[in-house]
JSON list of C-alpha atoms in Angstrom, two decimals:
[
{"chain": "O", "resi": 234, "resn": "MET", "atom": "CA", "xyz": [2.96, -8.85, -13.60]},
{"chain": "O", "resi": 235, "resn": "LYS", "atom": "CA", "xyz": [6.24, -7.58, -12.27]},
{"chain": "O", "resi": 236, "resn": "ASP", "atom": "CA", "xyz": [6.19, -4.63, -9.89]},
{"chain": "O", "resi": 237, "resn": "GLU", "atom": "CA", "xyz": [7.53, -1.45, -11.35]},
{"chain": "O", "resi": 238, "resn": "LEU", "atom": "CA", "xyz": [10.80, -0.64, -9.57]},
{"chain": "O", "resi": 239, "resn": "PHE", "atom": "CA", "xyz": [12.32, 2.22, -11.61]},
{"chain": "O", "resi": 240, "resn": "PHE", "atom": "CA", "xyz": [10.96, 5.79, -11.44]},
{"chain": "O", "resi": 241, "resn": "ASN", "atom": "CA", "xyz": [11.94, 9.44, -11.95]},
{"chain": "O", "resi": 242, "resn": "LEU", "atom": "CA", "xyz": [11.45, 12.30, -9.49]},
{"chain": "O", "resi": 243, "resn": "HIS", "atom": "CA", "xyz": [10.15, 14.55, -12.26]},
{"chain": "O", "resi": 244, "resn": "ASP", "atom": "CA", "xyz": [7.60, 12.16, -13.77]},
{"chain": "O", "resi": 245, "resn": "VAL", "atom": "CA", "xyz": [4.33, 13.27, -12.21]},
{"chain": "O", "resi": 246, "resn": "SER", "atom": "CA", "xyz": [2.48, 10.39, -13.89]},
{"chain": "O", "resi": 247, "resn": "GLN", "atom": "CA", "xyz": [4.12, 7.92, -11.48]},
{"chain": "O", "resi": 248, "resn": "GLY", "atom": "CA", "xyz": [3.22, 7.04, -7.91]},
{"chain": "O", "resi": 249, "resn": "ILE", "atom": "CA", "xyz": [0.01, 7.63, -5.97]},
{"chain": "O", "resi": 250, "resn": "ALA", "atom": "CA", "xyz": [-1.28, 11.21, -6.25]},
{"chain": "O", "resi": 251, "resn": "ARG", "atom": "CA", "xyz": [-2.05, 13.12, -3.03]},
{"chain": "O", "resi": 252, "resn": "THR", "atom": "CA", "xyz": [-2.86, 16.77, -2.46]},
{"chain": "O", "resi": 253, "resn": "LEU", "atom": "CA", "xyz": [-1.47, 17.51, 1.00]},
{"chain": "O", "resi": 254, "resn": "ALA", "atom": "CA", "xyz": [-2.92, 21.02, 0.96]},
{"chain": "O", "resi": 255, "resn": "GLU", "atom": "CA", "xyz": [-3.49, 23.75, -1.62]},
{"chain": "O", "resi": 256, "resn": "GLY", "atom": "CA", "xyz": [-0.17, 24.17, -3.43]},
{"chain": "O", "resi": 257, "resn": "LEU", "atom": "CA", "xyz": [1.37, 21.00, -1.92]},
{"chain": "O", "resi": 258, "resn": "GLU", "atom": "CA", "xyz": [1.13, 18.07, -4.31]},
{"chain": "O", "resi": 259, "resn": "THR", "atom": "CA", "xyz": [2.87, 14.76, -3.81]},
{"chain": "O", "resi": 260, "resn": "ARG", "atom": "CA", "xyz": [3.42, 11.44, -5.54]},
{"chain": "O", "resi": 261, "resn": "VAL", "atom": "CA", "xyz": [3.76, 8.51, -3.16]},
{"chain": "O", "resi": 262, "resn": "PHE", "atom": "CA", "xyz": [5.83, 5.35, -3.74]},
{"chain": "O", "resi": 263, "resn": "PRO", "atom": "CA", "xyz": [5.20, 2.62, -1.15]},
{"chain": "O", "resi": 264, "resn": "GLY", "atom": "CA", "xyz": [7.75, -0.11, -0.49]},
{"chain": "O", "resi": 265, "resn": "GLU", "atom": "CA", "xyz": [7.76, -2.87, 2.10]},
{"chain": "O", "resi": 266, "resn": "ASN", "atom": "CA", "xyz": [9.53, -0.97, 4.92]},
{"chain": "O", "resi": 267, "resn": "VAL", "atom": "CA", "xyz": [9.97, 2.47, 3.35]},
{"chain": "O", "resi": 268, "resn": "MET", "atom": "CA", "xyz": [7.63, 4.88, 1.58]},
{"chain": "O", "resi": 269, "resn": "LEU", "atom": "CA", "xyz": [8.92, 7.71, -0.60]},
{"chain": "O", "resi": 270, "resn": "SER", "atom": "CA", "xyz": [6.91, 10.87, -1.26]},
{"chain": "O", "resi": 271, "resn": "VAL", "atom": "CA", "xyz": [8.02, 13.43, -3.85]},
{"chain": "O", "resi": 272, "resn": "VAL", "atom": "CA", "xyz": [6.47, 16.71, -2.71]},
{"chain": "O", "resi": 273, "resn": "ARG", "atom": "CA", "xyz": [6.06, 19.74, -4.96]},
{"chain": "O", "resi": 274, "resn": "ILE", "atom": "CA", "xyz": [5.43, 22.93, -2.97]},
{"chain": "O", "resi": 275, "resn": "ALA", "atom": "CA", "xyz": [4.27, 26.08, -4.76]},
{"chain": "O", "resi": 276, "resn": "PRO", "atom": "CA", "xyz": [6.14, 29.38, -4.16]},
{"chain": "O", "resi": 277, "resn": "ASN", "atom": "CA", "xyz": [5.38, 31.06, -0.82]},
{"chain": "O", "resi": 278, "resn": "THR", "atom": "CA", "xyz": [3.22, 28.15, 0.31]},
{"chain": "O", "resi": 279, "resn": "SER", "atom": "CA", "xyz": [3.23, 26.54, 3.75]},
{"chain": "O", "resi": 280, "resn": "GLY", "atom": "CA", "xyz": [2.35, 23.08, 4.95]},
{"chain": "O", "resi": 281, "resn": "GLN", "atom": "CA", "xyz": [0.68, 23.05, 8.37]},
{"chain": "O", "resi": 282, "resn": "VAL", "atom": "CA", "xyz": [2.76, 21.80, 11.26]},
{"chain": "O", "resi": 283, "resn": "HIS", "atom": "CA", "xyz": [1.72, 18.24, 12.10]},
{"chain": "O", "resi": 284, "resn": "ALA", "atom": "CA", "xyz": [3.14, 15.09, 13.67]},
{"chain": "O", "resi": 285, "resn": "HIS", "atom": "CA", "xyz": [2.87, 11.32, 13.20]},
{"chain": "O", "resi": 286, "resn": "ALA", "atom": "CA", "xyz": [4.39, 8.24, 14.78]},
{"chain": "O", "resi": 287, "resn": "GLU", "atom": "CA", "xyz": [6.45, 7.20, 11.74]},
{"chain": "O", "resi": 288, "resn": "GLU", "atom": "CA", "xyz": [10.09, 8.26, 11.41]},
{"chain": "O", "resi": 289, "resn": "GLN", "atom": "CA", "xyz": [10.61, 10.67, 8.52]},
{"chain": "O", "resi": 290, "resn": "TRP", "atom": "CA", "xyz": [13.60, 11.99, 6.59]},
{"chain": "O", "resi": 291, "resn": "GLY", "atom": "CA", "xyz": [13.45, 14.84, 4.08]},
{"chain": "O", "resi": 292, "resn": "VAL", "atom": "CA", "xyz": [15.81, 15.94, 1.30]},
{"chain": "O", "resi": 293, "resn": "LEU", "atom": "CA", "xyz": [15.50, 19.36, -0.33]},
{"chain": "O", "resi": 294, "resn": "LEU", "atom": "CA", "xyz": [16.06, 18.64, -4.02]},
{"chain": "O", "resi": 295, "resn": "GLU", "atom": "CA", "xyz": [15.18, 22.01, -5.57]},
{"chain": "O", "resi": 296, "resn": "GLY", "atom": "CA", "xyz": [14.10, 25.48, -4.47]},
{"chain": "O", "resi": 297, "resn": "GLY", "atom": "CA", "xyz": [14.32, 26.64, -0.90]},
{"chain": "O", "resi": 298, "resn": "GLY", "atom": "CA", "xyz": [12.42, 27.46, 2.22]},
{"chain": "O", "resi": 299, "resn": "VAL", "atom": "CA", "xyz": [12.16, 26.92, 5.93]},
{"chain": "O", "resi": 300, "resn": "ARG", "atom": "CA", "xyz": [11.88, 23.54, 7.64]},
{"chain": "O", "resi": 301, "resn": "ILE", "atom": "CA", "xyz": [9.96, 23.94, 10.87]},
{"chain": "O", "resi": 302, "resn": "GLN", "atom": "CA", "xyz": [10.78, 21.15, 13.28]},
{"chain": "O", "resi": 303, "resn": "ASP", "atom": "CA", "xyz": [10.19, 20.82, 17.01]},
{"chain": "O", "resi": 304, "resn": "GLY", "atom": "CA", "xyz": [9.37, 24.54, 17.17]},
{"chain": "O", "resi": 305, "resn": "VAL", "atom": "CA", "xyz": [12.61, 25.65, 15.48]},
{"chain": "O", "resi": 306, "resn": "GLU", "atom": "CA", "xyz": [12.88, 27.20, 11.99]},
{"chain": "O", "resi": 307, "resn": "HIS", "atom": "CA", "xyz": [15.76, 26.00, 9.80]},
{"chain": "O", "resi": 308, "resn": "ASP", "atom": "CA", "xyz": [16.56, 27.75, 6.50]},
{"chain": "O", "resi": 309, "resn": "VAL", "atom": "CA", "xyz": [17.25, 25.03, 3.97]},
{"chain": "O", "resi": 310, "resn": "ARG", "atom": "CA", "xyz": [18.80, 24.97, 0.50]},
{"chain": "O", "resi": 311, "resn": "PRO", "atom": "CA", "xyz": [19.17, 22.22, -2.11]},
{"chain": "O", "resi": 312, "resn": "GLY", "atom": "CA", "xyz": [21.21, 19.31, -0.79]},
{"chain": "O", "resi": 313, "resn": "ASP", "atom": "CA", "xyz": [20.12, 19.86, 2.80]},
{"chain": "O", "resi": 314, "resn": "PHE", "atom": "CA", "xyz": [18.45, 16.88, 4.42]},
{"chain": "O", "resi": 315, "resn": "TRP", "atom": "CA", "xyz": [17.06, 16.17, 7.85]},
{"chain": "O", "resi": 316, "resn": "ARG", "atom": "CA", "xyz": [15.73, 13.47, 10.13]},
{"chain": "O", "resi": 317, "resn": "THR", "atom": "CA", "xyz": [12.41, 13.85, 11.94]},
{"chain": "O", "resi": 318, "resn": "PRO", "atom": "CA", "xyz": [11.96, 11.28, 14.70]},
{"chain": "O", "resi": 319, "resn": "GLY", "atom": "CA", "xyz": [8.43, 9.93, 15.19]},
{"chain": "O", "resi": 320, "resn": "GLY", "atom": "CA", "xyz": [6.12, 12.27, 17.07]},
{"chain": "O", "resi": 321, "resn": "VAL", "atom": "CA", "xyz": [8.10, 15.47, 16.39]},
{"chain": "O", "resi": 322, "resn": "PRO", "atom": "CA", "xyz": [5.91, 18.32, 15.03]},
{"chain": "O", "resi": 323, "resn": "HIS", "atom": "CA", "xyz": [7.12, 19.53, 11.64]},
{"chain": "O", "resi": 324, "resn": "GLY", "atom": "CA", "xyz": [6.16, 21.60, 8.62]},
{"chain": "O", "resi": 325, "resn": "PHE", "atom": "CA", "xyz": [7.64, 23.45, 5.66]},
{"chain": "O", "resi": 326, "resn": "ARG", "atom": "CA", "xyz": [7.33, 26.97, 4.28]},
{"chain": "O", "resi": 327, "resn": "ALA", "atom": "CA", "xyz": [8.55, 27.35, 0.69]},
{"chain": "O", "resi": 328, "resn": "GLY", "atom": "CA", "xyz": [10.29, 30.52, -0.47]},
{"chain": "O", "resi": 329, "resn": "ALA", "atom": "CA", "xyz": [9.80, 32.45, -3.69]},
{"chain": "O", "resi": 330, "resn": "GLU", "atom": "CA", "xyz": [11.09, 29.57, -5.86]},
{"chain": "O", "resi": 331, "resn": "GLY", "atom": "CA", "xyz": [8.88, 26.90, -4.32]},
{"chain": "O", "resi": 332, "resn": "ALA", "atom": "CA", "xyz": [10.45, 23.61, -3.33]},
{"chain": "O", "resi": 333, "resn": "LEU", "atom": "CA", "xyz": [10.82, 19.99, -4.38]},
{"chain": "O", "resi": 334, "resn": "VAL", "atom": "CA", "xyz": [11.25, 17.75, -1.35]},
{"chain": "O", "resi": 335, "resn": "LEU", "atom": "CA", "xyz": [11.82, 14.00, -1.13]},
{"chain": "O", "resi": 336, "resn": "ASP", "atom": "CA", "xyz": [10.17, 12.67, 2.03]},
{"chain": "O", "resi": 337, "resn": "ILE", "atom": "CA", "xyz": [11.06, 9.20, 3.31]},
{"chain": "O", "resi": 338, "resn": "PHE", "atom": "CA", "xyz": [8.79, 7.44, 5.81]},
{"chain": "O", "resi": 339, "resn": "SER", "atom": "CA", "xyz": [9.45, 4.26, 7.78]},
{"chain": "O", "resi": 340, "resn": "PRO", "atom": "CA", "xyz": [7.34, 2.40, 8.45]},
{"chain": "O", "resi": 341, "resn": "PRO", "atom": "CA", "xyz": [5.19, 3.39, 5.44]},
{"chain": "O", "resi": 342, "resn": "ARG", "atom": "CA", "xyz": [2.23, 5.62, 6.31]},
{"chain": "O", "resi": 343, "resn": "ASP", "atom": "CA", "xyz": [-0.88, 3.55, 5.69]},
{"chain": "O", "resi": 344, "resn": "GLU", "atom": "CA", "xyz": [-3.02, 6.64, 5.10]},
{"chain": "O", "resi": 345, "resn": "TYR", "atom": "CA", "xyz": [-0.82, 7.53, 2.08]},
{"chain": "O", "resi": 346, "resn": "ARG", "atom": "CA", "xyz": [-1.31, 4.20, 0.31]},
{"chain": "O", "resi": 347, "resn": "ARG", "atom": "CA", "xyz": [-4.30, 5.52, -1.59]},
{"chain": "O", "resi": 348, "resn": "ALA", "atom": "CA", "xyz": [-4.83, 8.71, -3.61]},
{"chain": "O", "resi": 349, "resn": "GLY", "atom": "CA", "xyz": [-6.40, 11.48, -1.56]},
{"chain": "O", "resi": 350, "resn": "VAL", "atom": "CA", "xyz": [-6.23, 14.84, 0.13]},
{"chain": "O", "resi": 351, "resn": "GLY", "atom": "CA", "xyz": [-4.58, 15.94, 3.38]},
{"chain": "O", "resi": 352, "resn": "PHE", "atom": "CA", "xyz": [-1.65, 15.09, 5.61]},
{"chain": "O", "resi": 353, "resn": "GLY", "atom": "CA", "xyz": [-3.48, 12.08, 7.02]},
{"chain": "O", "resi": 354, "resn": "VAL", "atom": "CA", "xyz": [-3.19, 13.36, 10.59]},
{"chain": "O", "resi": 355, "resn": "SER", "atom": "CA", "xyz": [-4.63, 16.23, 12.55]},
{"chain": "O", "resi": 356, "resn": "ALA", "atom": "CA", "xyz": [-2.44, 19.28, 12.30]},
{"chain": "O", "resi": 357, "resn": "THR", "atom": "CA", "xyz": [-0.92, 20.23, 15.64]},
{"chain": "O", "resi": 358, "resn": "ALA", "atom": "CA", "xyz": [0.27, 23.65, 16.70]},
{"chain": "O", "resi": 359, "resn": "ALA", "atom": "CA", "xyz": [4.00, 24.26, 16.74]},
{"chain": "O", "resi": 360, "resn": "SER", "atom": "CA", "xyz": [5.43, 24.54, 20.20]},
{"chain": "V", "resi": 160, "resn": "MET", "atom": "CA", "xyz": [23.47, 16.47, 24.03]},
{"chain": "V", "resi": 161, "resn": "LYS", "atom": "CA", "xyz": [20.88, 16.72, 21.29]},
{"chain": "V", "resi": 162, "resn": "ASP", "atom": "CA", "xyz": [21.25, 14.48, 18.26]},
{"chain": "V", "resi": 163, "resn": "GLU", "atom": "CA", "xyz": [22.22, 16.27, 15.10]},
{"chain": "V", "resi": 164, "resn": "LEU", "atom": "CA", "xyz": [19.25, 16.12, 12.71]},
{"chain": "V", "resi": 165, "resn": "PHE", "atom": "CA", "xyz": [20.18, 18.50, 9.86]},
{"chain": "V", "resi": 166, "resn": "PHE", "atom": "CA", "xyz": [22.78, 17.61, 7.22]},
{"chain": "V", "resi": 167, "resn": "ASN", "atom": "CA", "xyz": [23.87, 18.35, 3.65]},
{"chain": "V", "resi": 168, "resn": "LEU", "atom": "CA", "xyz": [24.51, 15.83, 0.87]},
{"chain": "V", "resi": 169, "resn": "HIS", "atom": "CA", "xyz": [27.69, 17.63, -0.13]},
{"chain": "V", "resi": 170, "resn": "ASP", "atom": "CA", "xyz": [29.27, 17.95, 3.32]},
{"chain": "V", "resi": 171, "resn": "VAL", "atom": "CA", "xyz": [31.70, 15.03, 3.43]},
{"chain": "V", "resi": 172, "resn": "SER", "atom": "CA", "xyz": [32.59, 15.82, 7.05]},
{"chain": "V", "resi": 173, "resn": "GLN", "atom": "CA", "xyz": [29.16, 14.51, 8.17]},
{"chain": "V", "resi": 174, "resn": "GLY", "atom": "CA", "xyz": [28.02, 10.94, 8.73]},
{"chain": "V", "resi": 175, "resn": "ILE", "atom": "CA", "xyz": [29.99, 7.75, 9.21]},
{"chain": "V", "resi": 176, "resn": "ALA", "atom": "CA", "xyz": [32.74, 7.27, 6.60]},
{"chain": "V", "resi": 177, "resn": "ARG", "atom": "CA", "xyz": [32.87, 4.00, 4.67]},
{"chain": "V", "resi": 178, "resn": "THR", "atom": "CA", "xyz": [34.91, 2.97, 1.63]},
{"chain": "V", "resi": 179, "resn": "LEU", "atom": "CA", "xyz": [32.69, 0.48, -0.18]},
{"chain": "V", "resi": 180, "resn": "ALA", "atom": "CA", "xyz": [35.46, -0.27, -2.71]},
{"chain": "V", "resi": 181, "resn": "GLU", "atom": "CA", "xyz": [38.19, 1.67, -4.48]},
{"chain": "V", "resi": 182, "resn": "GLY", "atom": "CA", "xyz": [36.50, 4.77, -5.92]},
{"chain": "V", "resi": 183, "resn": "LEU", "atom": "CA", "xyz": [33.23, 4.23, -3.99]},
{"chain": "V", "resi": 184, "resn": "GLU", "atom": "CA", "xyz": [33.10, 6.36, -0.87]},
{"chain": "V", "resi": 185, "resn": "THR", "atom": "CA", "xyz": [30.03, 6.82, 1.28]},
{"chain": "V", "resi": 186, "resn": "ARG", "atom": "CA", "xyz": [28.83, 8.75, 4.31]},
{"chain": "V", "resi": 187, "resn": "VAL", "atom": "CA", "xyz": [26.25, 6.89, 6.38]},
{"chain": "V", "resi": 188, "resn": "PHE", "atom": "CA", "xyz": [23.44, 8.45, 8.45]},
{"chain": "V", "resi": 189, "resn": "PRO", "atom": "CA", "xyz": [21.65, 5.96, 10.71]},
{"chain": "V", "resi": 190, "resn": "GLY", "atom": "CA", "xyz": [18.13, 6.61, 11.96]},
{"chain": "V", "resi": 191, "resn": "GLU", "atom": "CA", "xyz": [15.81, 4.43, 13.98]},
{"chain": "V", "resi": 192, "resn": "ASN", "atom": "CA", "xyz": [14.08, 2.64, 11.08]},
{"chain": "V", "resi": 193, "resn": "VAL", "atom": "CA", "xyz": [15.93, 4.09, 8.09]},
{"chain": "V", "resi": 194, "resn": "MET", "atom": "CA", "xyz": [19.60, 4.53, 7.21]},
{"chain": "V", "resi": 195, "resn": "LEU", "atom": "CA", "xyz": [20.74, 6.94, 4.52]},
{"chain": "V", "resi": 196, "resn": "SER", "atom": "CA", "xyz": [24.03, 6.50, 2.64]},
{"chain": "V", "resi": 197, "resn": "VAL", "atom": "CA", "xyz": [25.39, 9.22, 0.34]},
{"chain": "V", "resi": 198, "resn": "VAL", "atom": "CA", "xyz": [27.61, 7.38, -2.15]},
{"chain": "V", "resi": 199, "resn": "ARG", "atom": "CA", "xyz": [30.22, 9.09, -4.31]},
{"chain": "V", "resi": 200, "resn": "ILE", "atom": "CA", "xyz": [31.32, 6.91, -7.23]},
{"chain": "V", "resi": 201, "resn": "ALA", "atom": "CA", "xyz": [34.41, 7.87, -9.25]},
{"chain": "V", "resi": 202, "resn": "PRO", "atom": "CA", "xyz": [34.16, 8.03, -13.07]},
{"chain": "V", "resi": 203, "resn": "ASN", "atom": "CA", "xyz": [34.12, 4.66, -14.82]},
{"chain": "V", "resi": 204, "resn": "THR", "atom": "CA", "xyz": [34.05, 2.78, -11.53]},
{"chain": "V", "resi": 205, "resn": "SER", "atom": "CA", "xyz": [31.88, -0.22, -10.68]},
{"chain": "V", "resi": 206, "resn": "GLY", "atom": "CA", "xyz": [30.53, -1.55, -7.42]},
{"chain": "V", "resi": 207, "resn": "GLN", "atom": "CA", "xyz": [30.41, -5.35, -7.31]},
{"chain": "V", "resi": 208, "resn": "VAL", "atom": "CA", "xyz": [27.00, -6.95, -7.55]},
{"chain": "V", "resi": 209, "resn": "HIS", "atom": "CA", "xyz": [25.87, -8.04, -4.07]},
{"chain": "V", "resi": 210, "resn": "ALA", "atom": "CA", "xyz": [22.69, -8.68, -2.11]},
{"chain": "V", "resi": 211, "resn": "HIS", "atom": "CA", "xyz": [21.40, -8.23, 1.44]},
{"chain": "V", "resi": 212, "resn": "ALA", "atom": "CA", "xyz": [18.17, -8.83, 3.30]},
{"chain": "V", "resi": 213, "resn": "GLU", "atom": "CA", "xyz": [17.34, -5.15, 3.90]},
{"chain": "V", "resi": 214, "resn": "GLU", "atom": "CA", "xyz": [15.06, -3.27, 1.50]},
{"chain": "V", "resi": 215, "resn": "GLN", "atom": "CA", "xyz": [16.95, -0.55, -0.39]},
{"chain": "V", "resi": 216, "resn": "TRP", "atom": "CA", "xyz": [15.99, 2.45, -2.47]},
{"chain": "V", "resi": 217, "resn": "GLY", "atom": "CA", "xyz": [18.43, 4.53, -4.54]},
{"chain": "V", "resi": 218, "resn": "VAL", "atom": "CA", "xyz": [18.21, 8.03, -6.03]},
{"chain": "V", "resi": 219, "resn": "LEU", "atom": "CA", "xyz": [20.66, 9.20, -8.69]},
{"chain": "V", "resi": 220, "resn": "LEU", "atom": "CA", "xyz": [21.43, 12.77, -7.65]},
{"chain": "V", "resi": 221, "resn": "GLU", "atom": "CA", "xyz": [24.29, 13.64, -10.02]},
{"chain": "V", "resi": 222, "resn": "GLY", "atom": "CA", "xyz": [26.24, 12.04, -12.85]},
{"chain": "V", "resi": 223, "resn": "GLY", "atom": "CA", "xyz": [25.11, 8.90, -14.59]},
{"chain": "V", "resi": 224, "resn": "GLY", "atom": "CA", "xyz": [25.66, 5.23, -15.07]},
{"chain": "V", "resi": 225, "resn": "VAL", "atom": "CA", "xyz": [24.07, 1.83, -15.12]},
{"chain": "V", "resi": 226, "resn": "ARG", "atom": "CA", "xyz": [22.07, 0.29, -12.27]},
{"chain": "V", "resi": 227, "resn": "ILE", "atom": "CA", "xyz": [22.43, -3.46, -12.37]},
{"chain": "V", "resi": 228, "resn": "GLN", "atom": "CA", "xyz": [19.53, -5.15, -10.64]},
{"chain": "V", "resi": 229, "resn": "ASP", "atom": "CA", "xyz": [18.30, -8.73, -10.74]},
{"chain": "V", "resi": 230, "resn": "GLY", "atom": "CA", "xyz": [20.54, -9.39, -13.75]},
{"chain": "V", "resi": 231, "resn": "VAL", "atom": "CA", "xyz": [19.17, -6.46, -15.79]},
{"chain": "V", "resi": 232, "resn": "GLU", "atom": "CA", "xyz": [21.11, -3.29, -16.71]},
{"chain": "V", "resi": 233, "resn": "HIS", "atom": "CA", "xyz": [19.20, 0.02, -16.45]},
{"chain": "V", "resi": 234, "resn": "ASP", "atom": "CA", "xyz": [20.73, 3.24, -17.78]},
{"chain": "V", "resi": 235, "resn": "VAL", "atom": "CA", "xyz": [20.02, 5.93, -15.21]},
{"chain": "V", "resi": 236, "resn": "ARG", "atom": "CA", "xyz": [20.21, 9.72, -15.20]},
{"chain": "V", "resi": 237, "resn": "PRO", "atom": "CA", "xyz": [19.78, 12.33, -12.45]},
{"chain": "V", "resi": 238, "resn": "GLY", "atom": "CA", "xyz": [16.31, 12.17, -10.93]},
{"chain": "V", "resi": 239, "resn": "ASP", "atom": "CA", "xyz": [15.91, 8.46, -11.57]},
{"chain": "V", "resi": 240, "resn": "PHE", "atom": "CA", "xyz": [15.22, 6.38, -8.50]},
{"chain": "V", "resi": 241, "resn": "TRP", "atom": "CA", "xyz": [14.59, 2.71, -7.87]},
{"chain": "V", "resi": 242, "resn": "ARG", "atom": "CA", "xyz": [13.49, 0.19, -5.30]},
{"chain": "V", "resi": 243, "resn": "THR", "atom": "CA", "xyz": [15.53, -2.93, -4.57]},
{"chain": "V", "resi": 244, "resn": "PRO", "atom": "CA", "xyz": [13.58, -5.48, -2.54]},
{"chain": "V", "resi": 245, "resn": "GLY", "atom": "CA", "xyz": [15.56, -7.46, 0.05]},
{"chain": "V", "resi": 246, "resn": "GLY", "atom": "CA", "xyz": [17.64, -10.28, -1.42]},
{"chain": "V", "resi": 247, "resn": "VAL", "atom": "CA", "xyz": [17.80, -8.89, -4.98]},
{"chain": "V", "resi": 248, "resn": "PRO", "atom": "CA", "xyz": [21.37, -8.77, -6.39]},
{"chain": "V", "resi": 249, "resn": "HIS", "atom": "CA", "xyz": [22.37, -5.26, -7.38]},
{"chain": "V", "resi": 250, "resn": "GLY", "atom": "CA", "xyz": [25.32, -3.07, -8.32]},
{"chain": "V", "resi": 251, "resn": "PHE", "atom": "CA", "xyz": [26.21, 0.17, -10.08]},
{"chain": "V", "resi": 252, "resn": "ARG", "atom": "CA", "xyz": [28.61, 1.12, -12.86]},
{"chain": "V", "resi": 253, "resn": "ALA", "atom": "CA", "xyz": [29.31, 4.86, -13.09]},
{"chain": "V", "resi": 254, "resn": "GLY", "atom": "CA", "xyz": [29.85, 6.56, -16.44]},
{"chain": "V", "resi": 255, "resn": "ALA", "atom": "CA", "xyz": [32.45, 9.14, -17.41]},
{"chain": "V", "resi": 256, "resn": "GLU", "atom": "CA", "xyz": [31.03, 11.77, -15.01]},
{"chain": "V", "resi": 257, "resn": "GLY", "atom": "CA", "xyz": [30.94, 9.49, -11.97]},
{"chain": "V", "resi": 258, "resn": "ALA", "atom": "CA", "xyz": [27.81, 9.46, -9.85]},
{"chain": "V", "resi": 259, "resn": "LEU", "atom": "CA", "xyz": [26.33, 10.70, -6.60]},
{"chain": "V", "resi": 260, "resn": "VAL", "atom": "CA", "xyz": [23.72, 8.27, -5.30]},
{"chain": "V", "resi": 261, "resn": "LEU", "atom": "CA", "xyz": [21.49, 8.47, -2.23]},
{"chain": "V", "resi": 262, "resn": "ASP", "atom": "CA", "xyz": [20.89, 4.97, -0.89]},
{"chain": "V", "resi": 263, "resn": "ILE", "atom": "CA", "xyz": [18.10, 4.36, 1.61]},
{"chain": "V", "resi": 264, "resn": "PHE", "atom": "CA", "xyz": [18.06, 1.18, 3.72]},
{"chain": "V", "resi": 265, "resn": "SER", "atom": "CA", "xyz": [15.28, -0.16, 5.94]},
{"chain": "V", "resi": 266, "resn": "PRO", "atom": "CA", "xyz": [15.87, -1.62, 8.36]},
{"chain": "V", "resi": 267, "resn": "PRO", "atom": "CA", "xyz": [19.26, 0.05, 8.90]},
{"chain": "V", "resi": 268, "resn": "ARG", "atom": "CA", "xyz": [22.23, -2.15, 7.97]},
{"chain": "V", "resi": 269, "resn": "ASP", "atom": "CA", "xyz": [24.03, -2.93, 11.22]},
{"chain": "V", "resi": 270, "resn": "GLU", "atom": "CA", "xyz": [27.36, -3.47, 9.47]},
{"chain": "V", "resi": 271, "resn": "TYR", "atom": "CA", "xyz": [27.27, 0.17, 8.26]},
{"chain": "V", "resi": 272, "resn": "ARG", "atom": "CA", "xyz": [26.91, 1.67, 11.75]},
{"chain": "V", "resi": 273, "resn": "ARG", "atom": "CA", "xyz": [30.67, 1.96, 12.11]},
{"chain": "V", "resi": 274, "resn": "ALA", "atom": "CA", "xyz": [33.35, 3.42, 9.85]},
{"chain": "V", "resi": 275, "resn": "GLY", "atom": "CA", "xyz": [34.98, 0.78, 7.68]},
{"chain": "V", "resi": 276, "resn": "VAL", "atom": "CA", "xyz": [35.65, -0.79, 4.31]},
{"chain": "V", "resi": 277, "resn": "GLY", "atom": "CA", "xyz": [33.49, -3.00, 2.09]},
{"chain": "V", "resi": 278, "resn": "PHE", "atom": "CA", "xyz": [29.85, -3.64, 1.25]},
{"chain": "V", "resi": 279, "resn": "GLY", "atom": "CA", "xyz": [29.38, -5.61, 4.48]},
{"chain": "V", "resi": 280, "resn": "VAL", "atom": "CA", "xyz": [28.24, -8.71, 2.61]},
{"chain": "V", "resi": 281, "resn": "SER", "atom": "CA", "xyz": [29.84, -11.23, 0.31]},
{"chain": "V", "resi": 282, "resn": "ALA", "atom": "CA", "xyz": [29.57, -10.15, -3.30]},
{"chain": "V", "resi": 283, "resn": "THR", "atom": "CA", "xyz": [27.40, -12.47, -5.34]},
{"chain": "V", "resi": 284, "resn": "ALA", "atom": "CA", "xyz": [27.55, -13.04, -9.06]},
{"chain": "V", "resi": 285, "resn": "ALA", "atom": "CA", "xyz": [24.88, -11.40, -11.17]},
{"chain": "V", "resi": 286, "resn": "SER", "atom": "CA", "xyz": [22.45, -13.85, -12.66]}
]
């Protein structure tokens, strides 16, 4: 069977389902060196600040909110994207519209290869 | 000096400028394990089919066209995304609206770390 290689950001039947926290639902797409995660964040919902060794990039596709990174809050709007080096604490607080965020991990995060709940790491306090 | 980590897809003053071909302009953002490339394709313009060892993902952000991959043509619309394993021949043909595509490479493509012209590899015929 051939691997599926074509997807759509809005098709919530695709990818591996993960509930990061209440109101933060993602669909995970693992590749060989890269893993994509399409995260749907409910209005006025926050993801806890956490950190992991893997490099991460994020792209705000829809909605708006605040990207918390390395203890600094950045207001973000659609089209904004950011790089989070490995080990840097980060989180997201969605505004009144909620947010759709594309997260990109490299290397892939092993703990996201199966359906489940949680960020896969202990949450750490923001500096 | 602290590395810049926040960007916007529509800010063409950011990133490393590269002209892939006439009508295909990109801005490249290298990370440690991942490189992002924001590609602007003029209406009715094609990028030659080519291949490289690095894994690639693409996200169609705006416009429309045809993703050519492994000899197969896929009509794509905004929100569609795809994985291109290393070594698989691929190209893109934009429709009448042109296209804005986010390409993701891992590992980063060394030949894209500096401003320049071209895809950085010899174009190969589609199968």
